[in-house]
């Protein structure tokens, strides 16, 4: 237990950073692609079902 406490105290910033990075990435991608996706023709969005970018566009629109 002592080792775990020391580990978390020393690496608190790193752990918090690793937890925050995915949320920040999603936010930035939503902002960047949110406006662009609306201008993309529907056919292109339908063909790219594997991409998560159109989904983010829908999320940011609603």
mmCIF file with all atom_site columns, C-alpha atoms in Angstrom:
data_model
loop_
_atom_site.group_PDB
_atom_site.id
_atom_site.type_symbol
_atom_site.label_atom_id
_atom_site.label_alt_id
_atom_site.label_comp_id
_atom_site.label_asym_id
_atom_site.label_entity_id
_atom_site.label_seq_id
_atom_site.pdbx_PDB_ins_code
_atom_site.Cartn_x
_atom_site.Cartn_y
_atom_site.Cartn_z
_atom_site.occupancy
_atom_site.B_iso_or_equiv
_atom_site.pdbx_formal_charge
_atom_site.auth_seq_id
_atom_site.auth_comp_id
_atom_site.auth_asym_id
_atom_site.auth_atom_id
_atom_site.pdbx_PDB_model_num
ATOM 1  C CA . UNK A 1 1  ? 0.000   0.000  0.000   1.00 0.00 ? 1  UNK A CA 1
ATOM 2  C CA . UNK A 1 2  ? 2.837   2.366  0.813   1.00 0.00 ? 2  UNK A CA 1
ATOM 3  C CA . UNK A 1 3  ? 4.305   1.920  -2.656  1.00 0.00 ? 3  UNK A CA 1
ATOM 4  C CA . UNK A 1 4  ? 0.956   2.665  -4.287  1.00 0.00 ? 4  UNK A CA 1
ATOM 5  C CA . UNK A 1 5  ? 0.572   5.866  -2.257  1.00 0.00 ? 5  UNK A CA 1
ATOM 6  C CA . UNK A 1 6  ? 4.078   7.017  -3.204  1.00 0.00 ? 6  UNK A CA 1
ATOM 7  C CA . UNK A 1 7  ? 3.470   6.161  -6.858  1.00 0.00 ? 7  UNK A CA 1
ATOM 8  C CA . UNK A 1 8  ? 0.263   8.186  -7.006  1.00 0.00 ? 8  UNK A CA 1
ATOM 9  C CA . UNK A 1 9  ? 1.747   11.150 -5.137  1.00 0.00 ? 9  UNK A CA 1
ATOM 10 C CA . UNK A 1 10 ? 4.719   11.366 -7.503  1.00 0.00 ? 10 UNK A CA 1
ATOM 11 C CA . UNK A 1 11 ? 2.799   10.748 -10.719 1.00 0.00 ? 11 UNK A CA 1
ATOM 12 C CA . UNK A 1 12 ? -0.437  12.599 -9.935  1.00 0.00 ? 12 UNK A CA 1
ATOM 13 C CA . UNK A 1 13 ? 0.047   15.127 -12.753 1.00 0.00 ? 13 UNK A CA 1
ATOM 14 C CA . UNK A 1 14 ? 0.860   12.407 -15.289 1.00 0.00 ? 14 UNK A CA 1
ATOM 15 C CA . UNK A 1 15 ? -2.161  10.298 -14.327 1.00 0.00 ? 15 UNK A CA 1
ATOM 16 C CA . UNK A 1 16 ? -4.524  13.285 -14.432 1.00 0.00 ? 16 UNK A CA 1
ATOM 17 C CA . UNK A 1 17 ? -3.032  14.312 -17.795 1.00 0.00 ? 17 UNK A CA 1
ATOM 18 C CA . UNK A 1 18 ? -3.541  10.853 -19.268 1.00 0.00 ? 18 UNK A CA 1
ATOM 19 C CA . UNK A 1 19 ? -7.162  10.895 -18.112 1.00 0.00 ? 19 UNK A CA 1
ATOM 20 C CA . UNK A 1 20 ? -7.807  14.369 -19.540 1.00 0.00 ? 20 UNK A CA 1
ATOM 21 C CA . UNK A 1 21 ? -6.121  13.914 -22.953 1.00 0.00 ? 21 UNK A CA 1
ATOM 22 C CA . UNK A 1 22 ? -8.915  11.756 -24.509 1.00 0.00 ? 22 UNK A CA 1
ATOM 23 C CA . UNK A 1 23 ? -11.611 14.208 -23.388 1.00 0.00 ? 23 UNK A CA 1
ATOM 24 C CA . UNK A 1 24 ? -9.657  17.161 -24.778 1.00 0.00 ? 24 UNK A CA 1
ATOM 25 C CA . UNK A 1 25 ? -9.069  15.313 -28.067 1.00 0.00 ? 25 UNK A CA 1
ATOM 26 C CA . UNK A 1 26 ? -12.790 14.589 -28.452 1.00 0.00 ? 26 UNK A CA 1
ATOM 27 C CA . UNK A 1 27 ? -13.635 18.211 -27.665 1.00 0.00 ? 27 UNK A CA 1
ATOM 28 C CA . UNK A 1 28 ? -11.129 19.593 -30.166 1.00 0.00 ? 28 UNK A CA 1
ATOM 29 C CA . UNK A 1 29 ? -12.123 17.107 -32.879 1.00 0.00 ? 29 UNK A CA 1
ATOM 30 C CA . UNK A 1 30 ? -15.769 17.973 -32.294 1.00 0.00 ? 30 UNK A CA 1
ATOM 31 C CA . UNK A 1 31 ? -15.009 21.677 -32.651 1.00 0.00 ? 31 UNK A CA 1
ATOM 32 C CA . UNK A 1 32 ? -12.796 21.240 -35.727 1.00 0.00 ? 32 UNK A CA 1
ATOM 33 C CA . UNK A 1 33 ? -14.964 18.744 -37.617 1.00 0.00 ? 33 UNK A CA 1
ATOM 34 C CA . UNK A 1 34 ? -18.333 19.787 -36.172 1.00 0.00 ? 34 UNK A CA 1
ATOM 35 C CA . UNK A 1 35 ? -18.707 22.709 -38.585 1.00 0.00 ? 35 UNK A CA 1
ATOM 36 C CA . UNK A 1 36 ? -17.049 20.904 -41.506 1.00 0.00 ? 36 UNK A CA 1
ATOM 37 C CA . UNK A 1 37 ? -19.215 17.793 -41.419 1.00 0.00 ? 37 UNK A CA 1
ATOM 38 C CA . UNK A 1 38 ? -22.423 19.757 -41.976 1.00 0.00 ? 38 UNK A CA 1
ATOM 39 C CA . UNK A 1 39 ? -21.046 21.006 -45.294 1.00 0.00 ? 39 UNK A CA 1
ATOM 40 C CA . UNK A 1 40 ? -20.070 17.511 -46.477 1.00 0.00 ? 40 UNK A CA 1
ATOM 41 C CA . UNK A 1 41 ? -22.586 15.964 -48.907 1.00 0.00 ? 41 UNK A CA 1
ATOM 42 C CA . UNK A 1 42 ? -24.775 13.242 -47.404 1.00 0.00 ? 42 UNK A CA 1
ATOM 43 C CA . UNK A 1 43 ? -23.404 10.609 -49.790 1.00 0.00 ? 43 UNK A CA 1
ATOM 44 C CA . UNK A 1 44 ? -19.857 11.095 -48.537 1.00 0.00 ? 44 UNK A CA 1
ATOM 45 C CA . UNK A 1 45 ? -20.965 10.799 -44.914 1.00 0.00 ? 45 UNK A CA 1
ATOM 46 C CA . UNK A 1 46 ? -22.922 7.614  -45.685 1.00 0.00 ? 46 UNK A CA 1
ATOM 47 C CA . UNK A 1 47 ? -19.923 6.015  -47.405 1.00 0.00 ? 47 UNK A CA 1
ATOM 48 C CA . UNK A 1 48 ? -17.636 6.695  -44.413 1.00 0.00 ? 48 UNK A CA 1
ATOM 49 C CA . UNK A 1 49 ? -19.576 4.732  -41.825 1.00 0.00 ? 49 UNK A CA 1
ATOM 50 C CA . UNK A 1 50 ? -16.309 3.516  -40.284 1.00 0.00 ? 50 UNK A CA 1
ATOM 51 C CA . UNK A 1 51 ? -15.240 7.052  -39.392 1.00 0.00 ? 51 UNK A CA 1
ATOM 52 C CA . UNK A 1 52 ? -16.347 8.639  -36.145 1.00 0.00 ? 52 UNK A CA 1
ATOM 53 C CA . UNK A 1 53 ? -16.071 12.183 -37.564 1.00 0.00 ? 53 UNK A CA 1
ATOM 54 C CA . UNK A 1 54 ? -19.676 12.321 -38.915 1.00 0.00 ? 54 UNK A CA 1
ATOM 55 C CA . UNK A 1 55 ? -20.866 11.096 -35.500 1.00 0.00 ? 55 UNK A CA 1
ATOM 56 C CA . UNK A 1 56 ? -19.054 13.958 -33.789 1.00 0.00 ? 56 UNK A CA 1
ATOM 57 C CA . UNK A 1 57 ? -20.676 16.332 -36.245 1.00 0.00 ? 57 UNK A CA 1
ATOM 58 C CA . UNK A 1 58 ? -24.100 15.027 -35.267 1.00 0.00 ? 58 UNK A CA 1
ATOM 59 C CA . UNK A 1 59 ? -23.247 15.349 -31.580 1.00 0.00 ? 59 UNK A CA 1
ATOM 60 C CA . UNK A 1 60 ? -22.065 18.938 -31.920 1.00 0.00 ? 60 UNK A CA 1
ATOM 61 C CA . UNK A 1 61 ? -25.137 19.895 -34.000 1.00 0.00 ? 61 UNK A CA 1
ATOM 62 C CA . UNK A 1 62 ? -27.618 18.643 -31.402 1.00 0.00 ? 62 UNK A CA 1
#
